[in-house]
Short mmCIF file of C-alpha atoms and ligand atoms in Angstrom, two decimals:
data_model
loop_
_atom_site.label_atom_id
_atom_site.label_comp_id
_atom_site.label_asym_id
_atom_site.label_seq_id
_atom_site.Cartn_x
_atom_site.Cartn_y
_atom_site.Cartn_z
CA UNK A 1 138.41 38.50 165.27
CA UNK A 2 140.28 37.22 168.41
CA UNK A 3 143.17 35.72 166.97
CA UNK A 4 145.13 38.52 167.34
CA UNK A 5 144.68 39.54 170.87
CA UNK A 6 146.62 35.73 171.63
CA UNK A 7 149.18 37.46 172.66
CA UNK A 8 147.50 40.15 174.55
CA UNK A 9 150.43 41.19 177.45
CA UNK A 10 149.39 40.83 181.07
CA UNK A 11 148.97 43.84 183.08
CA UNK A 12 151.85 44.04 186.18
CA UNK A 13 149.29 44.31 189.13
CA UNK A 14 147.18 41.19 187.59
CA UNK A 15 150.27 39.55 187.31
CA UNK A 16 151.22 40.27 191.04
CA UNK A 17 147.85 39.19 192.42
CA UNK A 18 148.26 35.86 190.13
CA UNK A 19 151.62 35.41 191.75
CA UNK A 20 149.69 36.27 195.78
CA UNK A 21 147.21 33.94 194.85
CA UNK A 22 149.73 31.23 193.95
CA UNK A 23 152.03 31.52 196.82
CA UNK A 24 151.35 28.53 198.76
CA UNK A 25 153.17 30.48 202.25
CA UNK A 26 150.49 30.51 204.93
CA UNK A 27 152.21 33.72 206.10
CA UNK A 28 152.47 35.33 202.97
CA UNK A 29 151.76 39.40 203.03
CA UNK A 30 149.83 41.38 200.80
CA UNK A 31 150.46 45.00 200.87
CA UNK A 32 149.22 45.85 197.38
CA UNK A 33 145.32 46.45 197.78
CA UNK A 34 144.19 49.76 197.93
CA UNK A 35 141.31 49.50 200.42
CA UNK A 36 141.34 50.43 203.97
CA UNK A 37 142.16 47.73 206.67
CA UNK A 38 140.80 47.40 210.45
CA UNK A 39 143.18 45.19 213.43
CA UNK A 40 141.92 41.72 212.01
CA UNK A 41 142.68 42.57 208.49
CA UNK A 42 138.88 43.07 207.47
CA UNK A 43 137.84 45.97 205.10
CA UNK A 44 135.15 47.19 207.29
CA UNK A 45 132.00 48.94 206.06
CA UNK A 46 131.34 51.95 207.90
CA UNK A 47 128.38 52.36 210.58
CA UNK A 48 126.88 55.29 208.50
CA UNK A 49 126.83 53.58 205.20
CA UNK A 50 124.91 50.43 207.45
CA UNK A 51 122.31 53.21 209.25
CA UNK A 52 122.21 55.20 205.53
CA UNK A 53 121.29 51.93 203.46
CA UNK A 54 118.22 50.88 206.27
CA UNK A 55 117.05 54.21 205.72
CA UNK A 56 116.95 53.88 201.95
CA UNK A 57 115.63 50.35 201.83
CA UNK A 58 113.17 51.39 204.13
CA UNK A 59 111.91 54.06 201.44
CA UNK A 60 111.36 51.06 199.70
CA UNK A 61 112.95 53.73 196.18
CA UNK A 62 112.52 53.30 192.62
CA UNK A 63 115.51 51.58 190.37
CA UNK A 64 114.44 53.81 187.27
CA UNK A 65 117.26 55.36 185.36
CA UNK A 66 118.02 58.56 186.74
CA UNK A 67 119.62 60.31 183.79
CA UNK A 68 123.30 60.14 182.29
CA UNK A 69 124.55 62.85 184.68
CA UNK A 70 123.41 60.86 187.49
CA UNK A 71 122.48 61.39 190.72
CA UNK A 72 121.98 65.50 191.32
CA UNK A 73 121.59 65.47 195.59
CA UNK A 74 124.95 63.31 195.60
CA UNK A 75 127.00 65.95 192.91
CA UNK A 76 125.90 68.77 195.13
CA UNK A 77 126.74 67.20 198.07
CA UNK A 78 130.17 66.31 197.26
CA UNK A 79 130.84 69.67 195.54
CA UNK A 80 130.36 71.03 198.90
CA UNK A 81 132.38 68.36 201.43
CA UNK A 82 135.34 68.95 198.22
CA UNK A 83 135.74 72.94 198.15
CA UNK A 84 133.38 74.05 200.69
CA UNK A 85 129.93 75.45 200.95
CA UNK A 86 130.89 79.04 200.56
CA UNK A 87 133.48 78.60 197.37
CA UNK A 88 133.13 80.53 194.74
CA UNK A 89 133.47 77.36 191.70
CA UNK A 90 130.56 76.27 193.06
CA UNK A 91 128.38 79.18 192.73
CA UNK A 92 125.23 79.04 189.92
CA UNK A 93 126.36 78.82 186.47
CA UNK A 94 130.18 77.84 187.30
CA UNK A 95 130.15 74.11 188.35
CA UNK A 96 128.59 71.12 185.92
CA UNK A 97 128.95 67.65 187.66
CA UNK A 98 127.98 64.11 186.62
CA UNK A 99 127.81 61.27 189.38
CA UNK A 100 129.91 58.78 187.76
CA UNK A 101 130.75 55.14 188.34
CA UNK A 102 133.33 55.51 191.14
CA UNK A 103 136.43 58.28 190.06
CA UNK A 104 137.83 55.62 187.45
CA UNK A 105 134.67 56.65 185.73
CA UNK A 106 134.98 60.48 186.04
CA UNK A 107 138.55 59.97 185.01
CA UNK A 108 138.03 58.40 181.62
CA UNK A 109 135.01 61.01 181.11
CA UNK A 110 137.00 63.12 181.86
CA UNK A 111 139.17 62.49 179.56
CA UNK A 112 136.89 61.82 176.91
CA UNK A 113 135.48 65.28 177.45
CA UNK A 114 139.01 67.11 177.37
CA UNK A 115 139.67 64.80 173.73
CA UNK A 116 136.62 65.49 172.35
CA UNK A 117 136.83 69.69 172.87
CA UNK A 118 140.81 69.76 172.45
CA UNK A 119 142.75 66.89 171.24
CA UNK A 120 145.76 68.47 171.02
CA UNK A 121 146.10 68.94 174.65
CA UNK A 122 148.70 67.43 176.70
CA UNK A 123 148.05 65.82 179.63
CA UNK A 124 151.31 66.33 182.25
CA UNK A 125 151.32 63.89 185.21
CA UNK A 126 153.63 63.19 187.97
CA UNK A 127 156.36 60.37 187.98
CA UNK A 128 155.96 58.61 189.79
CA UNK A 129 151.99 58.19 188.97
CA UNK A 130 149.42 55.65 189.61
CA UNK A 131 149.95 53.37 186.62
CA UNK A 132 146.54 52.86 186.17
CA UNK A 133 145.48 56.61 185.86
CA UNK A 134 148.02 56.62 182.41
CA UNK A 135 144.71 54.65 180.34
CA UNK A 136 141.85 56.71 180.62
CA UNK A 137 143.99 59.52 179.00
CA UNK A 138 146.14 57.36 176.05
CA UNK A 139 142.47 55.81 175.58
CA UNK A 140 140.89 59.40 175.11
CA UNK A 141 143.67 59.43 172.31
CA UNK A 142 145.34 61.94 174.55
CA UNK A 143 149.79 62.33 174.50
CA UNK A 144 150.64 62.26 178.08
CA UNK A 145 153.91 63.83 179.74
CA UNK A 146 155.67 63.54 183.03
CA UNK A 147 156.78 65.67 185.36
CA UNK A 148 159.55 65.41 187.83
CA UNK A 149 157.48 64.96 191.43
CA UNK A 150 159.31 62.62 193.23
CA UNK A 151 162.49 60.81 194.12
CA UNK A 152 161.85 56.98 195.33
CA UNK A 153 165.27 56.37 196.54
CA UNK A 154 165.43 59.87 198.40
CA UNK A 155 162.14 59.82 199.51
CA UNK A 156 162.02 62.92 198.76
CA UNK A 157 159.35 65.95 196.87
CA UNK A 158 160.77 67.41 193.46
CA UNK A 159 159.79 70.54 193.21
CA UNK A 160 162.28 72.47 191.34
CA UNK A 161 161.88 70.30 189.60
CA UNK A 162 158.38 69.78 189.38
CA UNK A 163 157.97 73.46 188.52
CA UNK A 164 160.77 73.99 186.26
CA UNK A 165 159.02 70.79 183.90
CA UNK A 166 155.27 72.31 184.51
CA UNK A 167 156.61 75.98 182.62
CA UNK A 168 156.79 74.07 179.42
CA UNK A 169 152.99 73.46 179.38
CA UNK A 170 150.97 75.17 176.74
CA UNK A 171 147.25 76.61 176.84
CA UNK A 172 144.98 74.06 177.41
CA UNK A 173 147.08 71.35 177.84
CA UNK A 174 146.35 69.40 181.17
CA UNK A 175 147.44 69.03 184.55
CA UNK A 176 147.13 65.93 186.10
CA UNK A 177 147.60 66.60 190.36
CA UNK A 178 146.19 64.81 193.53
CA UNK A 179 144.45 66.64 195.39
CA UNK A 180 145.50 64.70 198.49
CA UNK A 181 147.37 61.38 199.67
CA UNK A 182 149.01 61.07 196.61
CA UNK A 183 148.82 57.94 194.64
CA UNK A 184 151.29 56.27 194.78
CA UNK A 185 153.96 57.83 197.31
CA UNK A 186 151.94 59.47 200.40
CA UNK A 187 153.65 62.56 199.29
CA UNK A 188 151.46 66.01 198.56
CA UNK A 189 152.26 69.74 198.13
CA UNK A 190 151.95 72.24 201.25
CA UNK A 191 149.83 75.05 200.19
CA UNK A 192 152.64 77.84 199.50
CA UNK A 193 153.74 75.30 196.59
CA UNK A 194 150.12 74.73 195.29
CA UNK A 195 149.97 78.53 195.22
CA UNK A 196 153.56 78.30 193.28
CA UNK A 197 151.59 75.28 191.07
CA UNK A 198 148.25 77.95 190.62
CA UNK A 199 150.53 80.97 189.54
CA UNK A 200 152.16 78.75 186.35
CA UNK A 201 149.10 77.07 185.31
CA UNK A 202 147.43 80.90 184.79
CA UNK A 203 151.00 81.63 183.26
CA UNK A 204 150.89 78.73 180.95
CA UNK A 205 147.22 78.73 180.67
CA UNK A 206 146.98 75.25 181.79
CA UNK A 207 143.62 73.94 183.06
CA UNK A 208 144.47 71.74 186.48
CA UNK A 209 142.77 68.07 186.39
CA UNK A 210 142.42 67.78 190.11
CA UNK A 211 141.64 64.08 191.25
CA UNK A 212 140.64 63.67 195.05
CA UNK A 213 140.12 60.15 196.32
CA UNK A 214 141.46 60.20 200.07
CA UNK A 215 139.84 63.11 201.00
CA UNK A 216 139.79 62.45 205.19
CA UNK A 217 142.74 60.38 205.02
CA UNK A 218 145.79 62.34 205.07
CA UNK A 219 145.59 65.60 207.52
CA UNK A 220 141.33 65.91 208.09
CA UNK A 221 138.37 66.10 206.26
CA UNK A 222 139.04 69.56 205.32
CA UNK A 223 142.48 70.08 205.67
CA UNK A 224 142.96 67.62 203.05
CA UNK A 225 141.64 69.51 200.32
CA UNK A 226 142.76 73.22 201.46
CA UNK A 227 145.48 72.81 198.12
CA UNK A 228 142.65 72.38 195.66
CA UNK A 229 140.25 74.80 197.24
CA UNK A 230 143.27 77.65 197.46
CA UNK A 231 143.73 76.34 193.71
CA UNK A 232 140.47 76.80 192.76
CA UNK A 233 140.25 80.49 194.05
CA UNK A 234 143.05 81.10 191.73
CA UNK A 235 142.45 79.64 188.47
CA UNK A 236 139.84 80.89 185.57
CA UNK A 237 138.79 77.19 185.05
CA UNK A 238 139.71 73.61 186.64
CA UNK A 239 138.78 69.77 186.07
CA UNK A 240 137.80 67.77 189.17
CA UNK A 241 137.26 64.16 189.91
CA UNK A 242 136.58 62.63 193.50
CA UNK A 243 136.24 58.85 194.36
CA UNK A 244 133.66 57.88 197.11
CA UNK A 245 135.59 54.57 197.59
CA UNK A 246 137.34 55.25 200.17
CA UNK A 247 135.87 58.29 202.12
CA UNK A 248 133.22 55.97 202.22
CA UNK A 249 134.07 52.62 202.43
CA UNK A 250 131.77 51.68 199.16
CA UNK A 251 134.43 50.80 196.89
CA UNK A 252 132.33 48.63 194.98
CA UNK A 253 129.22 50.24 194.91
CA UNK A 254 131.02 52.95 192.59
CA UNK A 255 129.92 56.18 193.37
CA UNK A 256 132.00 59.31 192.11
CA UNK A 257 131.96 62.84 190.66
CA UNK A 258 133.32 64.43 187.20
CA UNK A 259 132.64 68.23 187.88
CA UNK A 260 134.23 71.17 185.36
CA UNK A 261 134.60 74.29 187.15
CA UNK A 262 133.82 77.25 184.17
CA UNK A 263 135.31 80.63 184.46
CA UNK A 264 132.70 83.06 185.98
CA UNK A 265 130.53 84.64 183.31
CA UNK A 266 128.35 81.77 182.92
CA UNK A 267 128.81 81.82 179.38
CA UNK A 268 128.72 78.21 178.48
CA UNK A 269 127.17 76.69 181.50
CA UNK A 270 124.54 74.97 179.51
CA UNK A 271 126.43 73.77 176.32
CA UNK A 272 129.34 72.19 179.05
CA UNK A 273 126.37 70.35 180.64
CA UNK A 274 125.02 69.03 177.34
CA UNK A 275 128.19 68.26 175.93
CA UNK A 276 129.29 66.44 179.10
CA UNK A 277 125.79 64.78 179.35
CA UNK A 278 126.51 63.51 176.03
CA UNK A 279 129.92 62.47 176.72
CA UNK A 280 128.90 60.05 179.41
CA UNK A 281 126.23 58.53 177.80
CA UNK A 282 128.21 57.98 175.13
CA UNK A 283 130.84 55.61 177.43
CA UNK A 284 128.69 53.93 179.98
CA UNK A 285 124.73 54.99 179.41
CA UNK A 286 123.70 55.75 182.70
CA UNK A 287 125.85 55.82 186.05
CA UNK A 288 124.90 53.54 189.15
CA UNK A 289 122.80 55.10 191.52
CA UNK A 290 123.27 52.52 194.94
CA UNK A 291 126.76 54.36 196.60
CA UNK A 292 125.72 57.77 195.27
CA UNK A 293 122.38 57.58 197.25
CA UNK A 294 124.16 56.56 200.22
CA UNK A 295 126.80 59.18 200.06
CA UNK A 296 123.43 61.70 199.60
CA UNK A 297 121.90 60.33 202.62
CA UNK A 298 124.83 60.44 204.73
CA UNK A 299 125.96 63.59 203.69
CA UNK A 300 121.99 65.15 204.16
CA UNK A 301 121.34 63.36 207.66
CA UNK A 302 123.40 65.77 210.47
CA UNK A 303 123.66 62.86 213.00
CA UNK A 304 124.71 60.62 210.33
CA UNK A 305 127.09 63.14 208.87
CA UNK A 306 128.49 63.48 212.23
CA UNK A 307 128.75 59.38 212.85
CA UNK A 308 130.88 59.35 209.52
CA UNK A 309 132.86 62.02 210.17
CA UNK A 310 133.91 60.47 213.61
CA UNK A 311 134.21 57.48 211.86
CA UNK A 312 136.85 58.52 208.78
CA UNK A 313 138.98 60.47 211.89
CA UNK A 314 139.05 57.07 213.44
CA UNK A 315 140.07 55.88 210.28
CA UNK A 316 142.22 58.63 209.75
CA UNK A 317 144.09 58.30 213.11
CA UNK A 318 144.56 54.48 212.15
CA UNK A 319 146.59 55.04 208.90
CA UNK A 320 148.74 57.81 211.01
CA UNK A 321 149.42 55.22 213.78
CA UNK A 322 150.49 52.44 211.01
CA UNK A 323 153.06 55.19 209.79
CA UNK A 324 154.38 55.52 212.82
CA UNK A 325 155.29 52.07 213.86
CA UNK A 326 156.36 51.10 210.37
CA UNK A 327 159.10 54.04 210.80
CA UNK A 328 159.45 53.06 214.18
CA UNK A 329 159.78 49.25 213.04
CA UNK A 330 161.96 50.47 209.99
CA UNK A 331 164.56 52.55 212.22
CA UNK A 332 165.34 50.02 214.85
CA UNK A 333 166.18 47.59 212.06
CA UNK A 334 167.94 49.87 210.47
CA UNK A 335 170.20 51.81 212.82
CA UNK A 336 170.71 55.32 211.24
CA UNK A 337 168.36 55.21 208.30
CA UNK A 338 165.92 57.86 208.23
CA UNK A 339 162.28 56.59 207.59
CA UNK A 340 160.72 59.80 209.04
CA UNK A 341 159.43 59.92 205.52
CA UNK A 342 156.48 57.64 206.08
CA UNK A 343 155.40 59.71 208.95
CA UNK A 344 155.48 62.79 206.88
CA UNK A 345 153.72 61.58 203.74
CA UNK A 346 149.91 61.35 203.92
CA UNK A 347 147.29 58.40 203.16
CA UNK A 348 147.38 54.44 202.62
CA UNK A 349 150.71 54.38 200.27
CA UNK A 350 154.27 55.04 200.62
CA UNK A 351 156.97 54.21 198.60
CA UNK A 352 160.53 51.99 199.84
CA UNK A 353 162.92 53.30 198.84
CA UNK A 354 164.47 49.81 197.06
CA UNK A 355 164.82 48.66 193.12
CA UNK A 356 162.16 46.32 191.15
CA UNK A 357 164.76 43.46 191.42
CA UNK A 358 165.05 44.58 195.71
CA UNK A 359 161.43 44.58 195.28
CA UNK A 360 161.36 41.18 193.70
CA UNK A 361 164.11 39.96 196.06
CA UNK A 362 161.78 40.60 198.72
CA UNK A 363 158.40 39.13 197.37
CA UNK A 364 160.81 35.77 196.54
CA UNK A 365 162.21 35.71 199.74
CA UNK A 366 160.00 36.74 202.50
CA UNK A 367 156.53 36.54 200.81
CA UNK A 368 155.48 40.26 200.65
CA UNK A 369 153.77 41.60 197.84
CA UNK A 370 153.88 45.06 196.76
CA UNK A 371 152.54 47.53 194.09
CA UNK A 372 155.00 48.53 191.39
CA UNK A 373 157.36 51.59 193.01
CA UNK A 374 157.50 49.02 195.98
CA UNK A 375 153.78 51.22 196.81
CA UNK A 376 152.88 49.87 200.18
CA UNK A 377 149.53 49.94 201.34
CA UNK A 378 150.82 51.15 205.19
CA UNK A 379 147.48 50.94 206.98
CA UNK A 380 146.55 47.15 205.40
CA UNK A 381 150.23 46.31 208.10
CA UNK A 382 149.64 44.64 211.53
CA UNK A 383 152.59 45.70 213.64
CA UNK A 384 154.07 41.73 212.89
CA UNK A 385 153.72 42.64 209.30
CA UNK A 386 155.35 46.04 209.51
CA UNK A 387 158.37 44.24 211.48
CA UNK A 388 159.01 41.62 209.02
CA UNK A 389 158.96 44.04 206.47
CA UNK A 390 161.47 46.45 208.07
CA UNK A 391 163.30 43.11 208.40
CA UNK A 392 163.20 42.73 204.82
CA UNK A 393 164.42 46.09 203.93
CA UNK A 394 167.07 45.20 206.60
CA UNK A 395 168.55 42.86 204.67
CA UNK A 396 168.52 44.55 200.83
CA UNK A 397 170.35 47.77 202.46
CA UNK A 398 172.75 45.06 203.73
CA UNK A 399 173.37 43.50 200.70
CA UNK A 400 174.21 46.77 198.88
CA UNK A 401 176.94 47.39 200.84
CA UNK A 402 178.08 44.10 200.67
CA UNK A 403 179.79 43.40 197.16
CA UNK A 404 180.10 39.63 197.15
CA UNK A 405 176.25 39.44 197.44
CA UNK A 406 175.26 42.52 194.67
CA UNK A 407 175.22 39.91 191.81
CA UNK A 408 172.81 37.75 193.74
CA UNK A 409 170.88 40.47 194.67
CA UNK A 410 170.62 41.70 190.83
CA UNK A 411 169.64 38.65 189.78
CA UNK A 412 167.80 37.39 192.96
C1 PLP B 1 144.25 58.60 192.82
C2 PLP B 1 143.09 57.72 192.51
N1 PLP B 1 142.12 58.18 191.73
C3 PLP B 1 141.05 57.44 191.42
C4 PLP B 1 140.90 56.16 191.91
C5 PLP B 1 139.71 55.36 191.50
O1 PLP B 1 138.77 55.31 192.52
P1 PLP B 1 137.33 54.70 192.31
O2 PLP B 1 137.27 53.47 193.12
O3 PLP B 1 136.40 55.75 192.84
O4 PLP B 1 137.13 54.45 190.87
C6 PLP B 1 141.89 55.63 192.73
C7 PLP B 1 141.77 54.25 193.22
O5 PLP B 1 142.66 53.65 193.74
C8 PLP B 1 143.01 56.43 193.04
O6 PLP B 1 143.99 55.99 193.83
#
């Protein structure tokens, strides 16, 4: 049975952290990580989550299942903090959720659920994308396509041509978006092109696949996700998954949220709910319950609602202070380059704009290890780490003007 896996290929990020971990440099860097970072380099669990968990232990609660859908306080909870109280997908008979293990989960259920009613459906995602998104669709036996969204060496939004590759979709094919932060190059729509993006999926009849897992990070808690609730006003039906990772801090406690918004005449409310009942306990059984609970108690408790809120600013104000002095570091290393980029783009990633063998060049050289793209994780950077990196980019810009050293440099 396993003799033919021998040759199973590594995956790129494995292979990066194998290389991190085997870099014997005291002062090597790792920027690849997606979790938040504090001053010292710790990923720091939030005072809520601390306060929320006493509570809970202190209710001394059952570990029973709960059911496949998981955790209902946490998926109405969330529903709310993601479009708002008053919006009309979440009114009765419009909005079926499942608590899911973390957004990875709700992703491949997701998935699973869009394969199962429709496999003919295309799912159309952005390039560049976060690699690891690509699986839970192929592995739904879904045919993915990419749409122009950005330009890594401009550092730059394509949206011509973004919106001249999304008028080729078909009726229910699938429409992969962030809805903030975007994974991975920082870069998201303003809302008069999400209203552009709403008008051609009802053209196309599209259904949007909205994934939020930054929500707080980029602009504010609800600023943030003002593209996917203007979205959701607009279309007949939309697919949503949000990650409590990093809102929250809990990345490993795994606490996220499939929902599927249903056009508004309540017609198949119930079967959606069975079917997508089914569909998860088909994949996993039963969801964990240990983040979602927090979440619920956080998100139920006003003074503790209020501590986390001041808490993911804080947080928020962090990452925007780490863009800053990386363009700041990046600029006076590099008289006239333009690295107002990273201040414009939202959340823990950015792009460089530099090649896989610049990128490799770099990691060989100077010890700093990045995602594919060259995705930085900007606020995991001390200021040192920012300057030796804007050092580092110093040097491939100068090689590319420098001919005698391109060969080197391509082969480095
Ligand atoms: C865009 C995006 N979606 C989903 C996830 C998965 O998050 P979770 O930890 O909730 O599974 C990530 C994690 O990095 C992400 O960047």
């Amino acid at each position: 049975m396993f003799k033919d896996i021998r040759d199973y290929p590594n995956d790129p990020i494995e292979a990066l952290f194998t290389r991190l971990e085997d870099d014997a440099n005291p002062d090597k860097i790792d920027l690849g990580i997606g979790v938040f970072r504090d001053d010292s380099g710790n990923v720091p669990v939030m005072k809520a989550v601390r306060e929320a968990e006493k509570r809970l232990f202190a209710q001394n609660l059952s570990k029973s299942y709960i059911s496949p859908l998981g955790n209902a306080d946490y998926c109405r909870d969330v529903e709310r903090l993601v479009l708002g109280k008053d919006h009309p997908a979440i009114r009765p008979g419009r909005i079926v959720s499942a608590q899911t293990p973390g957004a990875g989960g709700a992703l491949r259920a997701g998935a699973e659920f869009v394969s199962s009613l429709s496999a003919e459906s295309v799912v159309w995602v952005s390039d560049l994308v976060w690699e690891h998104q690509l699986g839970f669709f192929t592995q739904a036996g879904l045919e993915l396509r990419r749409y122009r969204y950005y330009d890594q060496f401009n550092s730059e939004l394509l949206f011509d041509g973004m919106t001249e590759d999304l008028q080729a979709m078909k009726a229910n094919d699938v429409l992969l978006l962030h809805g903030c932060c975007h994974n991975p190059t920082g870069q998201d729509l303003d809302l008069d092109q999400w209203k552009i993006v709403a008008d051609i999926v009802v053209k196309t009849g599209a259904i949007p696949f909205v994934d939020v897992a930054y929500q707080g990070f980029g602009a504010g808690i609800d600023e943030d996700v003002a593209g996917l609730r203007l979205l959701a006003g607009i279309v007949p039906q939309l697919l949503l998954t949000v990650s409590s990772s990093k809102s929250f801090g809990i990345y490993r406690e795994r606490a996220g949220l499939l929902s599927i918004i249903l056009p508004d005449d309540g017609v198949e409310f119930e079967s959606v709910r069975r079917k997508l009942r089914d569909t998860v306990r088909e994949l996993y059984f039963m969801a964990p319950d240990h983040g979602a609970a927090i979440v619920h108690e956080i998100l139920s408790t006003p003074e503790l609602e209020a501590l986390w809120r001041q808490e993911l600013n804080g947080i928020r104000q962090h990452v925007m202070r780490k863009r800053k002095s990386l363009r700041m570091a990046i600029e006076k290393t590099n008289p006239g380059f333009d690295a107002s980029f990273l201040e414009l783009q939202r959340g823990m990633f950015s792009c460089l704009p530099v090649s896989e063998d610049e990128q490799m060049f770099i990691e060989q050289r100077r010890h700093i290890y990045m995602f594919p793209n060259a995705r930085v994780n900007v606020a995991a950077m001390s200021e040192a780490q920012a300057l030796i990196l804007a050092n580092a980019f110093a040097d491939v810009r100068a090689r590319r003007v420098s001919p005698a050293t391109e060969g080197q440099l391509a082969s480095a």
